[in-house]
Amino acid sequence: MDKLIRIGMDTSKSVFQLHGVNEAEQPVLRKKLRRNQVLAFFAGLPPLKVGMEACGAAHYWARELRALGHEVLLMPAQHVKPYVQRSKSDAADADATCEAMNRPRMRFVAVKSADQQAAQMLAKLRAQFIDRRTQLSNSIHGFAAEFGLIAPKGLSRLGDLLADIRADATIPDMARDMFETLARDYAHISAEVALLDGKLLALHRQNEVSRRLAAIPAVGPVGATLLAIKVTDAHGFKSGRDFAAWLGLTPKNHSTAGKNRLGVITRAGDEMLRSVLVAGATALIQHMRRGSNRVWPWLQALIARKAPKLAAVALANKLARIAWKLMVSGEQYRPLGATQPAPVLP
């Protein structure tokens, strides 16, 4: 009965804690390994199930252990935490991981390939550079206001503000040098963002799923590419609502005694995807308010009775559901009122 059937592994940068059980669910392995010992240890074991929290370098270790013949299961960390008994330690975390991976209702994270992680790295780096560019723009606006120079909001007006700064003789030389430093940094970041945008669009053109998702209103190439590279297995969600809930676009539920209490959206899941969908929904609502030819009766009625931000979140929820349906079905997006394909008779 000492045959290992399942191992829970708590990972870190250099120390790995293992907890294994046999067919009787009794602990038969409690072991701590250094990083350079992990692969050699698992290479000496027969194929079995290995569970880890989906964080840090978990996808790398999952790929390496799968290459050794093991079945690797990744779980969200928040789903493993309830199984930690009493105080937290590496051994307790490994024990909880081993227990959680055997629960019938546990949800697992799809293991990403190296190419998928590289694509996600591109998306994350682009988001970081955009944040940095916004930070630099705000710094230039703020410092210029201290010398009596202001400009309208927006990146497109920053060039005019820098020209005014260079033409103002009352600005001290030291401040002028600092403005030039910020301007050089801003120009460099802008060039990097443009380069990353080109790589993202190239990735969009190569991805069949992304091209189909781009046809959804308010999604566009950037949102479609992010959906395609971040949602590696749409079949892991049971429904469109399940997918929208994963993105954090559904309200918090705190109900008891038959009384339903719904609050603000949960803001769970991927923040980048959620923000892109909400931004696209906001832009579409603004176009409709300006008399766009796109007519969605349900959305017009929603805008009439709800605040714009609430309507944008509701529209983003719907866009997420549409995207999920297209990803799992392989169909093309059909606008409202488009001719439905004729059924194929046997």
Coordinates of C-alpha atoms in Angstrom, one line a residue:
M1 CA 0.0 0.0 0.0
D2 CA 3.0 2.3 -0.2
K3 CA 2.7 2.8 -3.9
L4 CA 2.5 6.5 -4.7
I5 CA -0.5 7.6 -6.7
R6 CA -0.5 11.4 -6.3
I7 CA 2.0 14.1 -5.3
G8 CA 1.3 17.7 -4.3
M9 CA 4.2 20.0 -4.9
D10 CA 4.7 23.5 -3.3
T11 CA 7.0 25.4 -5.6
S12 CA 9.3 28.4 -4.9
K13 CA 12.5 29.9 -6.4
S14 CA 14.8 27.3 -4.8
V15 CA 13.0 25.0 -2.4
F16 CA 10.3 22.5 -3.4
Q17 CA 8.2 20.6 -0.8
L18 CA 6.5 17.3 -1.8
H19 CA 3.6 15.5 -0.2
G20 CA 2.5 12.2 -1.6
V21 CA -0.2 9.7 -0.8
N22 CA -0.9 6.0 -1.6
E23 CA -4.0 4.3 -2.7
A24 CA -5.4 4.4 0.8
E25 CA -5.0 8.2 0.9
Q26 CA -2.3 7.8 3.5
P27 CA 0.8 10.1 3.4
V28 CA 3.9 8.1 2.3
L29 CA 6.1 10.9 1.0
R30 CA 7.2 14.1 2.7
K31 CA 10.3 15.4 1.1
K32 CA 12.0 18.7 0.5
L33 CA 14.1 19.2 -2.7
R34 CA 16.4 21.8 -4.0
R35 CA 15.7 23.2 -7.5
N36 CA 18.4 21.1 -9.1
Q37 CA 17.1 17.9 -7.6
V38 CA 13.5 18.1 -8.8
L39 CA 13.8 16.7 -12.3
A40 CA 16.2 13.9 -11.2
F41 CA 13.8 12.8 -8.5
F42 CA 10.7 12.7 -10.7
A43 CA 12.6 10.9 -13.5
G44 CA 13.1 8.0 -11.1
L45 CA 9.3 7.7 -10.4
P46 CA 6.7 5.8 -12.4
P47 CA 4.1 8.0 -14.1
L48 CA 1.7 9.5 -11.6
K49 CA -0.4 12.6 -10.9
V50 CA 1.4 15.8 -9.8
G51 CA -0.5 18.8 -8.6
M52 CA 0.8 22.4 -8.3
E53 CA -0.7 25.9 -7.8
A54 CA -0.8 27.8 -11.0
C55 CA 1.6 30.6 -10.1
G56 CA 5.2 31.6 -10.7
A57 CA 7.0 29.1 -12.9
A58 CA 4.4 26.4 -12.6
H59 CA 3.8 26.1 -16.3
Y60 CA 7.5 25.5 -16.9
W61 CA 7.6 22.8 -14.3
A62 CA 4.4 21.3 -15.7
R63 CA 5.9 21.0 -19.2
E64 CA 9.1 19.5 -17.8
L65 CA 7.2 16.9 -15.7
R66 CA 4.9 16.0 -18.6
A67 CA 8.0 15.3 -20.7
L68 CA 8.9 12.7 -18.0
G69 CA 5.5 11.0 -18.5
H70 CA 3.7 12.4 -15.5
E71 CA 0.2 13.9 -15.5
V72 CA 0.4 17.4 -14.2
L73 CA -2.6 19.3 -12.8
L74 CA -2.5 23.1 -12.2
M75 CA -5.0 24.7 -9.8
P76 CA -5.8 28.3 -9.0
A77 CA -4.1 29.2 -5.7
Q78 CA -7.4 30.6 -4.2
H79 CA -9.0 27.2 -4.7
V80 CA -6.2 25.4 -2.9
K81 CA -6.1 27.7 0.1
P82 CA -9.2 26.3 1.8
Y83 CA -7.5 23.0 2.2
V84 CA -4.6 24.4 4.2
Q85 CA -5.0 23.2 7.8
R86 CA -4.1 25.5 10.7
S87 CA -0.8 27.5 10.2
K88 CA 0.8 28.0 6.8
S89 CA 4.1 26.3 5.9
D90 CA 5.6 24.7 2.8
A91 CA 4.7 21.3 4.1
A92 CA 1.1 22.4 4.8
D93 CA 0.8 23.9 1.3
A94 CA 2.0 20.7 -0.3
D95 CA -0.4 18.7 1.8
A96 CA -3.3 21.0 0.7
T97 CA -2.3 20.8 -2.9
C98 CA -2.3 17.0 -2.8
E99 CA -5.7 17.1 -1.2
A100 CA -7.3 19.7 -3.5
M101 CA -6.2 18.1 -6.7
N102 CA -8.3 15.0 -5.9
R103 CA -11.6 16.9 -5.3
P104 CA -14.3 16.2 -7.9
R105 CA -15.3 19.8 -8.2
M106 CA -11.8 21.3 -8.5
R107 CA -11.1 23.5 -11.5
F108 CA -7.8 23.1 -13.3
V109 CA -5.7 25.6 -15.3
A110 CA -4.6 24.5 -18.8
V111 CA -0.8 24.1 -19.1
K112 CA 0.6 26.8 -21.4
S113 CA 3.2 26.0 -24.0
A114 CA 6.4 28.1 -24.3
D115 CA 5.0 29.9 -27.4
Q116 CA 1.8 30.8 -25.5
Q117 CA 3.8 32.2 -22.6
A118 CA 5.9 34.2 -25.1
A119 CA 2.7 35.7 -26.6
Q120 CA 1.4 36.6 -23.1
M121 CA 4.8 38.1 -22.3
L122 CA 4.4 40.4 -25.4
A123 CA 0.9 41.5 -24.2
K124 CA 2.1 42.2 -20.6
L125 CA 5.2 44.1 -21.8
R126 CA 3.1 46.2 -24.1
A127 CA 0.7 47.0 -21.2
Q128 CA 3.7 48.0 -19.0
F129 CA 5.1 50.3 -21.7
I130 CA 1.7 51.9 -22.2
D131 CA 1.5 52.6 -18.4
R132 CA 5.0 54.0 -18.5
R133 CA 4.1 56.3 -21.4
T134 CA 1.0 57.6 -19.6
Q135 CA 3.1 58.2 -16.4
L136 CA 5.6 60.2 -18.4
S137 CA 2.9 62.2 -20.1
N138 CA 1.3 63.0 -16.7
S139 CA 4.7 64.0 -15.3
I140 CA 5.4 66.5 -18.1
H141 CA 1.9 68.0 -17.8
G142 CA 2.3 68.3 -14.0
F143 CA 5.7 69.9 -14.1
A144 CA 4.7 72.2 -16.9
A145 CA 1.7 73.4 -14.8
E146 CA 4.2 74.5 -12.1
F147 CA 5.6 77.0 -14.6
G148 CA 2.3 78.2 -15.8
L149 CA 2.0 76.1 -18.9
I150 CA -1.0 73.9 -19.4
A151 CA -2.3 71.8 -22.3
P152 CA -5.5 69.7 -22.9
K153 CA -5.5 66.1 -21.9
G154 CA -4.4 63.5 -24.3
L155 CA -1.1 62.2 -25.8
S156 CA -1.8 64.0 -29.1
R157 CA -1.4 67.4 -27.4
L158 CA 1.9 66.6 -25.7
G159 CA 4.0 67.7 -28.6
D160 CA 2.4 71.2 -28.6
L161 CA 3.1 71.4 -24.8
L162 CA 6.8 70.5 -25.3
A163 CA 7.1 73.1 -28.1
D164 CA 5.7 75.7 -25.7
I165 CA 8.1 74.7 -23.0
R166 CA 11.1 75.0 -25.4
A167 CA 9.9 78.5 -26.5
D168 CA 9.3 79.8 -23.0
A169 CA 12.4 81.8 -22.0
T170 CA 11.2 82.2 -18.3
I171 CA 11.8 78.5 -17.6
P172 CA 15.1 77.9 -15.7
D173 CA 17.8 76.0 -17.5
M174 CA 17.8 73.1 -15.0
A175 CA 14.0 72.7 -15.5
R176 CA 14.5 72.8 -19.2
D177 CA 17.1 70.0 -19.0
M178 CA 14.7 67.9 -17.0
F179 CA 11.9 68.4 -19.5
E180 CA 14.2 67.3 -22.3
T181 CA 15.1 64.2 -20.3
L182 CA 11.4 63.4 -19.9
A183 CA 10.8 64.1 -23.6
R184 CA 13.6 61.7 -24.7
D185 CA 12.3 59.0 -22.4
Y186 CA 8.7 59.6 -23.7
A187 CA 9.9 59.3 -27.3
H188 CA 11.8 56.1 -26.6
I189 CA 8.8 54.5 -24.9
S190 CA 6.5 55.6 -27.7
A191 CA 8.8 54.0 -30.2
E192 CA 8.8 50.8 -28.2
V193 CA 5.0 50.8 -27.9
A194 CA 4.7 51.2 -31.7
L195 CA 7.1 48.3 -32.2
L196 CA 5.1 46.1 -29.8
D197 CA 1.9 47.1 -31.5
G198 CA 3.3 45.9 -34.8
K199 CA 4.3 42.5 -33.3
L200 CA 0.8 42.2 -31.7
L201 CA -0.9 42.9 -35.0
A202 CA 1.3 40.3 -36.8
L203 CA 0.3 37.8 -34.2
H204 CA -3.3 38.7 -34.8
R205 CA -3.0 38.1 -38.5
Q206 CA -1.4 34.7 -37.9
N207 CA -4.1 33.5 -35.5
E208 CA -7.3 32.2 -36.9
V209 CA -9.2 32.5 -33.6
S210 CA -8.1 36.1 -33.2
R211 CA -9.3 37.0 -36.7
R212 CA -12.7 35.6 -36.0
L213 CA -13.0 37.4 -32.7
A214 CA -12.0 40.8 -34.2
A215 CA -15.3 40.8 -36.1
I216 CA -17.2 41.3 -32.8
P217 CA -18.1 45.0 -32.3
A218 CA -15.9 46.9 -29.8
V219 CA -13.3 44.1 -29.6
G220 CA -11.0 44.9 -32.4
P221 CA -7.6 43.4 -33.3
V222 CA -6.0 44.1 -29.9
G223 CA -8.8 42.7 -27.8
A224 CA -9.1 39.7 -30.1
T225 CA -5.4 39.0 -29.9
L226 CA -5.5 39.2 -26.1
L227 CA -8.4 36.9 -25.9
A228 CA -6.8 34.4 -28.2
I229 CA -3.5 34.2 -26.4
K230 CA -4.8 34.5 -22.8
V231 CA -7.7 32.0 -23.1
T232 CA -5.7 28.9 -24.1
D233 CA -8.7 26.5 -23.6
A234 CA -12.2 28.1 -23.8
H235 CA -13.7 24.6 -23.3
G236 CA -12.6 24.8 -19.7
F237 CA -15.6 27.1 -19.0
K238 CA -19.0 25.6 -18.9
S239 CA -20.9 28.6 -20.3
G240 CA -20.5 32.1 -21.5
R241 CA -21.6 33.4 -18.0
D242 CA -18.9 31.2 -16.5
F243 CA -16.3 32.9 -18.7
A244 CA -17.7 36.4 -17.9
A245 CA -17.5 35.6 -14.2
W246 CA -13.9 34.5 -14.6
L247 CA -13.2 37.9 -16.1
G248 CA -14.8 39.6 -13.2
L249 CA -17.7 41.1 -15.1
T250 CA -20.5 39.6 -13.0
P251 CA -21.8 41.2 -9.8
K252 CA -20.8 40.0 -6.3
N253 CA -23.5 37.8 -4.7
H254 CA -24.1 38.0 -1.0
S255 CA -27.5 36.3 -0.6
T256 CA -29.1 34.6 2.4
A257 CA -32.5 33.6 3.7
G258 CA -33.9 33.8 0.2
K259 CA -32.9 37.5 -0.2
N260 CA -30.7 38.2 -3.2
R261 CA -28.2 40.9 -2.8
L262 CA -26.0 41.8 -5.8
G263 CA -23.1 44.2 -5.5
V264 CA -20.4 45.6 -7.7
I265 CA -18.6 43.5 -10.2
T266 CA -16.1 41.1 -8.6
R267 CA -13.0 42.3 -10.6
A268 CA -11.7 38.8 -10.5
G269 CA -9.7 37.1 -13.3
D270 CA -7.5 38.8 -15.8
E271 CA -7.5 42.6 -15.3
M272 CA -6.0 43.3 -18.8
L273 CA -8.7 41.4 -20.6
R274 CA -11.4 43.0 -18.5
S275 CA -10.1 46.5 -19.0
V276 CA -9.8 46.1 -22.8
L277 CA -13.4 44.8 -23.1
V278 CA -14.8 47.6 -20.9
A279 CA -12.8 50.2 -22.8
G280 CA -14.1 48.9 -26.1
A281 CA -17.7 48.8 -24.8
T282 CA -17.3 52.4 -23.6
A283 CA -16.2 53.5 -27.0
L284 CA -19.1 51.8 -28.7
I285 CA -21.6 53.4 -26.4
Q286 CA -20.1 56.8 -27.1
H287 CA -20.4 56.2 -30.9
M288 CA -24.1 55.2 -30.4
R289 CA -24.7 58.4 -28.4
R290 CA -23.3 60.4 -31.3
G291 CA -25.7 58.8 -33.7
S292 CA -23.9 55.8 -35.0
N293 CA -25.6 53.6 -37.6
R294 CA -25.1 50.6 -35.4
V295 CA -28.5 50.0 -33.7
W296 CA -28.9 47.5 -30.8
P297 CA -32.3 48.1 -29.3
W298 CA -31.5 46.3 -26.1
L299 CA -28.4 48.5 -25.6
Q300 CA -30.2 51.7 -26.5
A301 CA -32.8 50.8 -23.8
L302 CA -30.1 50.0 -21.3
I303 CA -28.3 53.4 -22.0
A304 CA -31.6 55.2 -21.5
R305 CA -32.1 53.8 -17.9
K306 CA -28.6 53.2 -16.6
A307 CA -25.4 55.2 -16.1
P308 CA -22.9 55.0 -18.9
K309 CA -20.3 53.0 -16.9
L310 CA -22.9 50.5 -15.8
A311 CA -24.0 50.1 -19.4
A312 CA -20.4 49.6 -20.5
V313 CA -19.8 46.8 -18.0
A314 CA -23.1 45.1 -19.1
L315 CA -22.0 45.4 -22.7
A316 CA -18.5 44.1 -21.9
N317 CA -20.2 41.1 -20.2
K318 CA -22.2 40.4 -23.4
L319 CA -19.1 40.8 -25.5
A320 CA -17.3 38.2 -23.3
R321 CA -20.1 35.7 -23.8
I322 CA -20.1 36.2 -27.5
A323 CA -16.3 35.7 -27.6
W324 CA -16.6 32.5 -25.6
K325 CA -19.2 31.1 -27.9
L326 CA -17.1 31.8 -31.0
M327 CA -14.0 30.2 -29.4
V328 CA -15.8 27.0 -28.4
S329 CA -17.9 26.6 -31.6
G330 CA -15.4 27.8 -34.3
E331 CA -18.2 29.9 -35.9
Q332 CA -18.0 33.3 -37.5
Y333 CA -19.6 36.3 -35.8
R334 CA -23.0 37.1 -37.3
P335 CA -24.3 40.6 -36.7
L336 CA -27.8 41.2 -35.5
G337 CA -30.2 40.7 -38.4
A338 CA -27.7 38.8 -40.5
T339 CA -29.1 35.9 -42.5
Q340 CA -28.9 32.6 -40.6
P341 CA -27.4 29.7 -42.5
A342 CA -29.9 27.1 -43.8
P343 CA -30.1 23.9 -41.8
V344 CA -28.5 20.8 -43.3
L345 CA -31.2 18.2 -43.7
P346 CA -30.3 14.5 -43.3

